[in-house]
mmCIF file of C-alpha atoms in Angstrom:
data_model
loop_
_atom_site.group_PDB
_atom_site.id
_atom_site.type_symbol
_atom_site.label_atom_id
_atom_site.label_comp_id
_atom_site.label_asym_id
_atom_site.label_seq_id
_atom_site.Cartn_x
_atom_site.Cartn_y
_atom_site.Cartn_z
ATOM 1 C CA UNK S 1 -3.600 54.204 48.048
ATOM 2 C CA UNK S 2 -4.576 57.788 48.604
ATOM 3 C CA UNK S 3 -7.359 59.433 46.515
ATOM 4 C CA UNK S 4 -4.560 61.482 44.548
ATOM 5 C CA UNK S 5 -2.554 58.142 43.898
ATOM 6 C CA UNK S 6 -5.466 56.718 42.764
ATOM 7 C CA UNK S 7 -7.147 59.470 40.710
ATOM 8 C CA UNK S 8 -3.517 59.619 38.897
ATOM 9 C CA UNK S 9 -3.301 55.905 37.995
ATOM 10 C CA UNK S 10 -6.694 55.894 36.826
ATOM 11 C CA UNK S 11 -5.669 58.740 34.445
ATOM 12 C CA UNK S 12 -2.814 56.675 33.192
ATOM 13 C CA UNK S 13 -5.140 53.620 32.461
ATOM 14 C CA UNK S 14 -6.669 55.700 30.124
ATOM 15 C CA UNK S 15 -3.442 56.529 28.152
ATOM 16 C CA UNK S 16 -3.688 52.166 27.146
ATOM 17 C CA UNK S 17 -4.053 49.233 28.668
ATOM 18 C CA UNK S 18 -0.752 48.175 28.847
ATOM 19 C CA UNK S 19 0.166 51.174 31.149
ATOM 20 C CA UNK S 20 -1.780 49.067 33.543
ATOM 21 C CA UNK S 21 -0.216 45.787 32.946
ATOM 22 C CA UNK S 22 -2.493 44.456 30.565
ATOM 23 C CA UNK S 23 -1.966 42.688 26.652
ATOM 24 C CA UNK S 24 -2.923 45.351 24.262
ATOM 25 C CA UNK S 25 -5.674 44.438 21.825
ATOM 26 C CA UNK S 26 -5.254 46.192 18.712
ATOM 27 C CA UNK S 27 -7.676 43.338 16.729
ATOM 28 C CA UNK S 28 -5.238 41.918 15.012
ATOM 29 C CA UNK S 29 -5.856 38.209 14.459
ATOM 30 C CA UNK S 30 -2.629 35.896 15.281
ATOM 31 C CA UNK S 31 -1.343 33.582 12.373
ATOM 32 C CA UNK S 32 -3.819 31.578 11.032
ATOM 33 C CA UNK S 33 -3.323 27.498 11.307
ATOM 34 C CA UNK S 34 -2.317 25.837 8.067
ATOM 35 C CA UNK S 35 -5.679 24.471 6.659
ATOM 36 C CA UNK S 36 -5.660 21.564 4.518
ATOM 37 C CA UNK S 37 -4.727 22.202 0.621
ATOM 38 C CA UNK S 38 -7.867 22.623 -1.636
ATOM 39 C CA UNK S 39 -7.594 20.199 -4.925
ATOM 40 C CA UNK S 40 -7.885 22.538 -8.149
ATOM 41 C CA UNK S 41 -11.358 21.830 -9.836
ATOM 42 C CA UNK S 42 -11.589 18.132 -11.498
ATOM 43 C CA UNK S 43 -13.971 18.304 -14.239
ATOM 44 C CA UNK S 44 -12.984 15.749 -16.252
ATOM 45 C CA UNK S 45 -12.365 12.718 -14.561
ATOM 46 C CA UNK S 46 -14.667 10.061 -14.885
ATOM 47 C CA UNK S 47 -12.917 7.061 -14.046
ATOM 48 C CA UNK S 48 -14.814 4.396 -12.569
ATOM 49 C CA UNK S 49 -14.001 4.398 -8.829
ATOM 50 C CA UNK S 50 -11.874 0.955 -9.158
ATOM 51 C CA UNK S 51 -10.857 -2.111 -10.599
ATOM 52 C CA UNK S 52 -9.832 -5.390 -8.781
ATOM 53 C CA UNK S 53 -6.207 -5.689 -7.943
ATOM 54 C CA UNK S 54 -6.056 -8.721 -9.771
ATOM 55 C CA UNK S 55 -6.101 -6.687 -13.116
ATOM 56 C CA UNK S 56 -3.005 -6.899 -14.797
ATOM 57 C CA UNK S 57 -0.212 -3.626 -14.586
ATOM 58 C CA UNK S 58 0.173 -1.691 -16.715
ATOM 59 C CA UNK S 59 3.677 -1.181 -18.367
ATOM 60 C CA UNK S 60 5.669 0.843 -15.738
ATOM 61 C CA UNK S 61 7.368 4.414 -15.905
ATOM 62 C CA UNK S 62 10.951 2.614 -15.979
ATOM 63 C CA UNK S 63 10.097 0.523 -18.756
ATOM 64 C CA UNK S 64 7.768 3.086 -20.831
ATOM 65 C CA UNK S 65 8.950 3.706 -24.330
ATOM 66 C CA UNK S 66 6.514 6.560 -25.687
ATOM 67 C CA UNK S 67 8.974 9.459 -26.387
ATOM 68 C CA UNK S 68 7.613 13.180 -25.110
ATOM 69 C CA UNK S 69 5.020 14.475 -27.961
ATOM 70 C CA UNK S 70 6.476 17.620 -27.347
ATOM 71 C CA UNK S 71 9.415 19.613 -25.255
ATOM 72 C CA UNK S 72 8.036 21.647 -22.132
ATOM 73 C CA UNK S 73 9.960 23.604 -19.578
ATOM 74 C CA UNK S 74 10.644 22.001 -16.010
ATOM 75 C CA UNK S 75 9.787 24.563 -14.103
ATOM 76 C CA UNK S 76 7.258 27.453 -14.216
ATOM 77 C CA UNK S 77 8.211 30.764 -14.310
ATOM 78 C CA UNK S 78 7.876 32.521 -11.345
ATOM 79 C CA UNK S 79 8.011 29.259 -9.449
ATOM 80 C CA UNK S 80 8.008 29.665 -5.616
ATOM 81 C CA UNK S 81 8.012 27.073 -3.038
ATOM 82 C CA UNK S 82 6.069 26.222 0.118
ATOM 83 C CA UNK S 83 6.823 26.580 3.378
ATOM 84 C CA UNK S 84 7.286 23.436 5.382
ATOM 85 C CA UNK S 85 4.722 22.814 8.188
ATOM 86 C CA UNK S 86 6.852 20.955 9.782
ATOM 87 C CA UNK S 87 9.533 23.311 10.903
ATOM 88 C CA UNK S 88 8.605 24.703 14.622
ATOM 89 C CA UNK S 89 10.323 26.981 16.678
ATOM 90 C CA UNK S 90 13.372 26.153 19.096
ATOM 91 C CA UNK S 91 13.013 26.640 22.846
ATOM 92 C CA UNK S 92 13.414 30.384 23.553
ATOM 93 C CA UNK S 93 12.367 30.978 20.124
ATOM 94 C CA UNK S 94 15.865 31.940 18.780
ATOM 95 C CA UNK S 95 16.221 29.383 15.988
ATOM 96 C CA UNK S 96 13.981 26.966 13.715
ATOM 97 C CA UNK S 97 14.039 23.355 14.862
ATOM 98 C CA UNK S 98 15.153 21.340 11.942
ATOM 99 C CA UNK S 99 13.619 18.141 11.860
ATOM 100 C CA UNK S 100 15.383 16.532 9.230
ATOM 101 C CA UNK S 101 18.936 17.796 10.268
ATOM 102 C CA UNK S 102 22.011 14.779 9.720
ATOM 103 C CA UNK S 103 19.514 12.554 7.243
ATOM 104 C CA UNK S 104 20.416 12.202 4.313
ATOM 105 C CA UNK S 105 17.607 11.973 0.985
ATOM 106 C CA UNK S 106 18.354 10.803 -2.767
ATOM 107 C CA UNK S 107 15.515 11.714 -5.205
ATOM 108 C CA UNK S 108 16.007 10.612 -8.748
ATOM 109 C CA UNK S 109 13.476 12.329 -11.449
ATOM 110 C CA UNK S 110 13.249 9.434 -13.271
ATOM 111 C CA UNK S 111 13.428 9.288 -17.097
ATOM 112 C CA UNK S 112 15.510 12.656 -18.585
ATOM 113 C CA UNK S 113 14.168 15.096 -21.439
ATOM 114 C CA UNK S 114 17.037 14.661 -23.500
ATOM 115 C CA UNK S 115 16.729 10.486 -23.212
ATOM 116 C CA UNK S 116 14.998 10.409 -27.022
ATOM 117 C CA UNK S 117 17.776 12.281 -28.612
ATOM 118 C CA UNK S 118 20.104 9.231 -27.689
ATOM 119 C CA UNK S 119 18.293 6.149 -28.007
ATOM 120 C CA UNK S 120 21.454 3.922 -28.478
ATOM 121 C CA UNK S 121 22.705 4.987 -25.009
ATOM 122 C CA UNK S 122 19.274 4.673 -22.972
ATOM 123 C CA UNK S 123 18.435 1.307 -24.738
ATOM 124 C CA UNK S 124 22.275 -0.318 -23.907
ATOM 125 C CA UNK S 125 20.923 -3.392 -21.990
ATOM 126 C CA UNK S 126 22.545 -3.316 -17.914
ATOM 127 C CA UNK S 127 22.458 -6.280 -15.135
ATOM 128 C CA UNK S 128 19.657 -5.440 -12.692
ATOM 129 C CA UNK S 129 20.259 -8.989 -11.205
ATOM 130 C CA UNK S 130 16.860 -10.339 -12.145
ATOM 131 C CA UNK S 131 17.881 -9.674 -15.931
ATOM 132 C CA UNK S 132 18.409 -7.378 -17.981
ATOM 133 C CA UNK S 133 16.877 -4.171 -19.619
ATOM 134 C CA UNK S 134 17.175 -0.955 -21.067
ATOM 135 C CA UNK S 135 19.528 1.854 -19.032
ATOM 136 C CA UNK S 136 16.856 4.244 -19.193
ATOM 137 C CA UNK S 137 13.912 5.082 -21.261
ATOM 138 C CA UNK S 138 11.941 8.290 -22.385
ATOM 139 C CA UNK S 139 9.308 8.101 -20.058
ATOM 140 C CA UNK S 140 5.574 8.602 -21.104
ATOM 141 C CA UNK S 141 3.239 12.016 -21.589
ATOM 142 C CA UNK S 142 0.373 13.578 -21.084
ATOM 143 C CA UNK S 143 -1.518 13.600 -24.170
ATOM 144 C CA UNK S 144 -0.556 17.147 -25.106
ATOM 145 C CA UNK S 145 3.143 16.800 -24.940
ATOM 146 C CA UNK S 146 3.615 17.674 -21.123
ATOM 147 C CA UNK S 147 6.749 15.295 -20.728
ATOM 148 C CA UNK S 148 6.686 12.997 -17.912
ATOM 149 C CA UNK S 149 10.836 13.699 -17.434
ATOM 150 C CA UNK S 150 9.953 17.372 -17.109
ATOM 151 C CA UNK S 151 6.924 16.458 -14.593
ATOM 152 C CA UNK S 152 9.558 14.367 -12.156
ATOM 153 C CA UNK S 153 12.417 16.985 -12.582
ATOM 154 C CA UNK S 154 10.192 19.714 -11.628
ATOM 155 C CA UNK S 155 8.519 17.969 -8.530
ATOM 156 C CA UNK S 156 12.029 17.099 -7.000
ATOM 157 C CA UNK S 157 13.124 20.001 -7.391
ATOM 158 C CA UNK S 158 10.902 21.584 -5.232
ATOM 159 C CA UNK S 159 10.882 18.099 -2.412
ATOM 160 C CA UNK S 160 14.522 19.071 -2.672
ATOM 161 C CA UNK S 161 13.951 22.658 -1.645
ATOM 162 C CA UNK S 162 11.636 21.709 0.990
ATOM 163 C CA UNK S 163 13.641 18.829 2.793
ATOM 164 C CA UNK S 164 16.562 20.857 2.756
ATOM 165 C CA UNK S 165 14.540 23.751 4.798
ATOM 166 C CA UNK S 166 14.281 20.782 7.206
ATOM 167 C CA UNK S 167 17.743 20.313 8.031
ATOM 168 C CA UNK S 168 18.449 17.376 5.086
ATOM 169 C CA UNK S 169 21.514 16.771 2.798
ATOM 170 C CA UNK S 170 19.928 16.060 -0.331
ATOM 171 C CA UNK S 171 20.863 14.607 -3.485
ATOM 172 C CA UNK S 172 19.574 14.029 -6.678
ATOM 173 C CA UNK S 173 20.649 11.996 -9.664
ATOM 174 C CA UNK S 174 20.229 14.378 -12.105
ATOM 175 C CA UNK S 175 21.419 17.770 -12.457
ATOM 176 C CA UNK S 176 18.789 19.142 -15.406
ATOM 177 C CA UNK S 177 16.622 18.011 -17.630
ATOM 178 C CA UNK S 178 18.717 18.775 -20.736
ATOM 179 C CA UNK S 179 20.533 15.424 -20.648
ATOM 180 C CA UNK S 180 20.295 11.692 -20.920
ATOM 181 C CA UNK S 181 20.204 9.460 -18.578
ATOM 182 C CA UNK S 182 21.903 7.749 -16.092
ATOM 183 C CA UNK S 183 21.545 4.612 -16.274
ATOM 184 C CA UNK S 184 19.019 3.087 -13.805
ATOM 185 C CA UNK S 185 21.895 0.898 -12.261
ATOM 186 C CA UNK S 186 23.759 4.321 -11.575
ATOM 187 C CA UNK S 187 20.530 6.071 -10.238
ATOM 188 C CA UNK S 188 20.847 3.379 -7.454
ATOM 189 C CA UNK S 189 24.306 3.570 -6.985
ATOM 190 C CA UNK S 190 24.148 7.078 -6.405
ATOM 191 C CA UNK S 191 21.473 6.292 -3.406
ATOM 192 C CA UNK S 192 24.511 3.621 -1.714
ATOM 193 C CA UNK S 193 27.531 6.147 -2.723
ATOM 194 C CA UNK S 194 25.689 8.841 -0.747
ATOM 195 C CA UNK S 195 24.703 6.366 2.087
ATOM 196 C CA UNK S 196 21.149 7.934 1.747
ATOM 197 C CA UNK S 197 18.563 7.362 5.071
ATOM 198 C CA UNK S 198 15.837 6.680 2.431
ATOM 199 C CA UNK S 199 15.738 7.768 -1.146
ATOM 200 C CA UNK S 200 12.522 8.085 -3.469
ATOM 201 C CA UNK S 201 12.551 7.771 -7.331
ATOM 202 C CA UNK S 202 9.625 10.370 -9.139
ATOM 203 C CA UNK S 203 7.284 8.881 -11.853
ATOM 204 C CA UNK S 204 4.194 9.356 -13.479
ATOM 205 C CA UNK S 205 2.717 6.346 -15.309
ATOM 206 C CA UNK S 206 1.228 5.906 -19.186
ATOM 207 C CA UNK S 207 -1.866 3.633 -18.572
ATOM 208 C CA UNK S 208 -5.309 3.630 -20.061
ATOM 209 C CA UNK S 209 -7.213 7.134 -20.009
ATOM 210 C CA UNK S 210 -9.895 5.090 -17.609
ATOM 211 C CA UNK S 211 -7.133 4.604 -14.935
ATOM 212 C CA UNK S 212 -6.482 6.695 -12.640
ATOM 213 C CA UNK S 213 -4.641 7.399 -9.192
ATOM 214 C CA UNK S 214 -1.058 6.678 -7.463
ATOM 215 C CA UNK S 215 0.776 3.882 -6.363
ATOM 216 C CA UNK S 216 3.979 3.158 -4.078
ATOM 217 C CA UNK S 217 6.392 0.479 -5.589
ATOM 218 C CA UNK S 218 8.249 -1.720 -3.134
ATOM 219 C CA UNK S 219 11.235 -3.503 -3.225
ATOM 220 C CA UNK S 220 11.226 -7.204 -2.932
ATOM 221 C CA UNK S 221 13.870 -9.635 -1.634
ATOM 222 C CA UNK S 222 15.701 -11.074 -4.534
ATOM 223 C CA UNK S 223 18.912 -12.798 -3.134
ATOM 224 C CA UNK S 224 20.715 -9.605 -3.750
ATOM 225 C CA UNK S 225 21.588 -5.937 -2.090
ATOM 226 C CA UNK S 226 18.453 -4.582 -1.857
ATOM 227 C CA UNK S 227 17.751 -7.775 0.933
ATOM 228 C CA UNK S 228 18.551 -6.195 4.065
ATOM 229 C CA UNK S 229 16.278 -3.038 3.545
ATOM 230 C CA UNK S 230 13.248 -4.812 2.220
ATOM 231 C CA UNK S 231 11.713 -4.315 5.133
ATOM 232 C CA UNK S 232 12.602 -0.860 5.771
ATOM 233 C CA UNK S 233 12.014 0.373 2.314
ATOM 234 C CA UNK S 234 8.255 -0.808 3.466
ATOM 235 C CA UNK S 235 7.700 1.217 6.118
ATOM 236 C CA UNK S 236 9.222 4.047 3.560
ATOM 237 C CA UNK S 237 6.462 3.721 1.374
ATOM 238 C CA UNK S 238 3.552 3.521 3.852
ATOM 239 C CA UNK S 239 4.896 6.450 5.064
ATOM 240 C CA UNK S 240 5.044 8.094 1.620
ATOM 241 C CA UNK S 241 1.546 6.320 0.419
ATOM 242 C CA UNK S 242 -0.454 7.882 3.764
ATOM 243 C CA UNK S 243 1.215 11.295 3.227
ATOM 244 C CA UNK S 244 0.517 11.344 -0.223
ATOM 245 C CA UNK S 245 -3.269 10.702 0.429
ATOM 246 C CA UNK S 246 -3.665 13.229 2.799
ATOM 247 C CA UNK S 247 -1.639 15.793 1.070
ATOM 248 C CA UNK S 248 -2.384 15.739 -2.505
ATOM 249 C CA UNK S 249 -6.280 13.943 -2.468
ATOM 250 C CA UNK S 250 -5.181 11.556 -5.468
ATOM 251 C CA UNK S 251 -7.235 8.417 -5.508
ATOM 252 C CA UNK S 252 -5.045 5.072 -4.893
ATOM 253 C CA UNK S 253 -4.260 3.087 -7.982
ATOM 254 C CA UNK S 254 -7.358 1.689 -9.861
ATOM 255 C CA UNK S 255 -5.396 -0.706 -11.685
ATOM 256 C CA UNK S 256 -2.254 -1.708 -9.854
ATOM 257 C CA UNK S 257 -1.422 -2.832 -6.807
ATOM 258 C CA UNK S 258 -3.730 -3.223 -3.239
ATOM 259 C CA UNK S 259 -4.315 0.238 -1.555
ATOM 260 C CA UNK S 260 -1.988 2.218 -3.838
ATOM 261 C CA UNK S 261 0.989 -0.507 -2.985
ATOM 262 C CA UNK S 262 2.979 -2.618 -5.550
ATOM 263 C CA UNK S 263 5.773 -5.157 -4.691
ATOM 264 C CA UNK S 264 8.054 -5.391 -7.478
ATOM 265 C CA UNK S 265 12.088 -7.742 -8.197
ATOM 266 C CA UNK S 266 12.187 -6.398 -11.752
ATOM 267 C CA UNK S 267 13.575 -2.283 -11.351
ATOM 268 C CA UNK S 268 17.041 -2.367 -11.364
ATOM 269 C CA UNK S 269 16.642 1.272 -9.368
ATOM 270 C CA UNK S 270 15.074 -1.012 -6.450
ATOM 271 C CA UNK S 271 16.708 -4.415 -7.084
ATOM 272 C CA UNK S 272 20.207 -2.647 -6.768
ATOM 273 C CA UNK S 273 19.801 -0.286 -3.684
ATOM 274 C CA UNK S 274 21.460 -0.748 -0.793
ATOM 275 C CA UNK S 275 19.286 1.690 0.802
ATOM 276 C CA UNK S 276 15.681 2.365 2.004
ATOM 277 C CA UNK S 277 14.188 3.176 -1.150
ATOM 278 C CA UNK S 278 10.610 3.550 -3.204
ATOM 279 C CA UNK S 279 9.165 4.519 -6.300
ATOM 280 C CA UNK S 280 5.822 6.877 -6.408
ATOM 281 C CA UNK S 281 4.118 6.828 -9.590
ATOM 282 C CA UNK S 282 1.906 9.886 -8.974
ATOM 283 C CA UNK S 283 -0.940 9.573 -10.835
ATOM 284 C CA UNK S 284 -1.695 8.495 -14.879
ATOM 285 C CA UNK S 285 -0.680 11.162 -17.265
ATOM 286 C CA UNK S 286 -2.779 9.875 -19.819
ATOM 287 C CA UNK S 287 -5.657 10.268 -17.571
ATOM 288 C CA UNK S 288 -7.446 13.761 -18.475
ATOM 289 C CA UNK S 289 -8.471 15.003 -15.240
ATOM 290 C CA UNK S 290 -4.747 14.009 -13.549
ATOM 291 C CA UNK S 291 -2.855 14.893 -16.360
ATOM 292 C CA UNK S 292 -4.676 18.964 -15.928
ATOM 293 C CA UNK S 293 -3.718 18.585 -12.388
ATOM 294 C CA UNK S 294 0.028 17.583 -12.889
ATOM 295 C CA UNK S 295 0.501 20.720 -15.243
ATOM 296 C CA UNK S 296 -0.703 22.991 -12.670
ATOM 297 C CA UNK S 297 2.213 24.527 -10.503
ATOM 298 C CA UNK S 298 0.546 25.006 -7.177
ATOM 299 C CA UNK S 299 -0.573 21.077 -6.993
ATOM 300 C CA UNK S 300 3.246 19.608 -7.961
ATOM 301 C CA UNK S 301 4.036 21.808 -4.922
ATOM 302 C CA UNK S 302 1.495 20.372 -3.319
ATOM 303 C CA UNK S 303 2.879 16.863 -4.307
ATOM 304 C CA UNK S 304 6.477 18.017 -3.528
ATOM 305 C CA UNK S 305 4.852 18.557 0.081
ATOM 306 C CA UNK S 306 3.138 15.360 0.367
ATOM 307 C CA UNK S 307 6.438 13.552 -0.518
ATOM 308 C CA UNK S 308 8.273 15.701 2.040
ATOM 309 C CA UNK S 309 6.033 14.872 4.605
ATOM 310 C CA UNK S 310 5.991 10.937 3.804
ATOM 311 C CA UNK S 311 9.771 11.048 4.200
ATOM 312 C CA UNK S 312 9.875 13.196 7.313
ATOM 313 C CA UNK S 313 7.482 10.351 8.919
ATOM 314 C CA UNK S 314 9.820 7.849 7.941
ATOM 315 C CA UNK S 315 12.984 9.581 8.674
ATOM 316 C CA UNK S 316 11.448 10.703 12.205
#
């Protein structure tokens, strides 16, 4: 290079650095890496740590009778809903990947705000094969009147939102929380009419204030339809138990189950299912420092998430 060729590119180094082939570096930091979700401040739980799984169960969510103690919205205003970790870019960077795309999810709310206004229809005794029970029952509360129907509707709505920006068809079997019902022998049928991949029923239990944490119900073999995905619905709700852990920092179950898992023949929603299929009772209501937790917004996204990511495991 000649001393003018050189004293010319030297002057157009100093116009940037990318005039000289170099990555301009204007300090601006790159996106920053999902962190781990911060619990909102527990105060007042004071549970003891745990109780032997021997102790006896409390009654469950399906089979709760307490009516709401008072009406509450299912969703917050200005509700918004998290983006899914899980969705990467596509080679070449033209489209998301969608990880979730052809699988198909059922989540069923359980319980339904408008189930005390009709007690003759919810308490109509069905078939669930291993007897008989009620269709469908109120649910339980926290013990200021945040309904446990309006708790379930409002977290599956937003696992809805967030599976579907996966790629998933997704179905629930309820379309509001202004009705009654259906029956718990419909809510499965709904999971084998839709042919679902895996399907995951939303609860919150009623036990004693001392309790406290989550638990994963799990189908077991009866000598009926549920049979052939026994097995499957297992590895469903490992999947949702770990991803629940990590995601929301609940405690397992101090008073049911062995590490936050409960085999169960008597739900007709599991008994009847012809798919891959769980229940998650998120936490005790009636438990002061989980019951503050489950009326704050950002943590039933946060549980919403957790669910989404137990299911993506599975489904993946």
């Amino acid at each position: 290079m000649t001393s003018r060729a050189l004293a010319a590119a030297l002057v157009l180094c100093g116009l940037g650095v990318a005039a000289c082939g170099g990555a301009p570096d204007d300090g601006a930091a790159g996106p920053a890496s999902p962190g781990p979700a911060t619990s909102p401040a527990d105060p007042g739980a004071s549970a003891p740590a745990g109780s032997p799984d021997s102790d006896p169960p409390a009654p469950p969510a399906e089979e709760g009778t307490a009516p709401p103690s008072g009406e509450t919205a299912a969703s917050p205003s200005g509700e918004t809903t998290a983006t899914s970790d899980s969705t990467t870019p596509a080679p070449g960077g033209s489209a998301a990947v969608k990880p979730l795309r052809g699988k198909v999810v059922v989540i069923d709310p359980g319980h339904n705000g408008h189930n005390y206004r009709n007690p003759s229809a919810i308490n109509r005794q069905v078939d669930v094969l291993t007897h008989k029970k009620a269709c469908d029952t109120t649910g339980t509360a926290t013990d200021d009147g945040y309904a446990e129907a309006a708790f379930t509707w409002d977290v599956s709505r937003r696992l809805k939102a967030l599976l579907e920006s996966r790629g998933a068809t997704v179905k629930l079997t309820r379309p509001n929380n202004t009705g009654v019902g259906p029956c718990i022998t419909e809510r499965a049928a709904i999971g084998n009419r839709a042919r679902a991949d895996a399907a995951v029923s939303v609860h919150a239990d009623g036990a004693r204030a001392t309790d406290r944490g989550f638990h994963v119900i799990i189908p077991k073999k009866i000598n009926g339809p549920v049979d052939p995905v026994v097995d499957d619905s297992e590895k469903l709700g490992r999947a949702v138990r770990n991803a629940f852990r990590s995601g929301t920092g609940l405690p397992y179950s101090t008073y049911i189950g062995r590490n936050a898992l409960s085999f169960r023949n008597d739900l007709g929603g599991l008994n009847l299912s012809r798919v891959p299929k769980v229940f998650i009772e998120c936490g005790n209501m009636r438990n002061a420092g989980e019951a503050r937790k489950f009326r704050n917004a950002q943590f039933r996204e946060r549980i919403a998430l957790s669910l989404a990511n137990g299911l993506q495991d599975y489904l993946t």
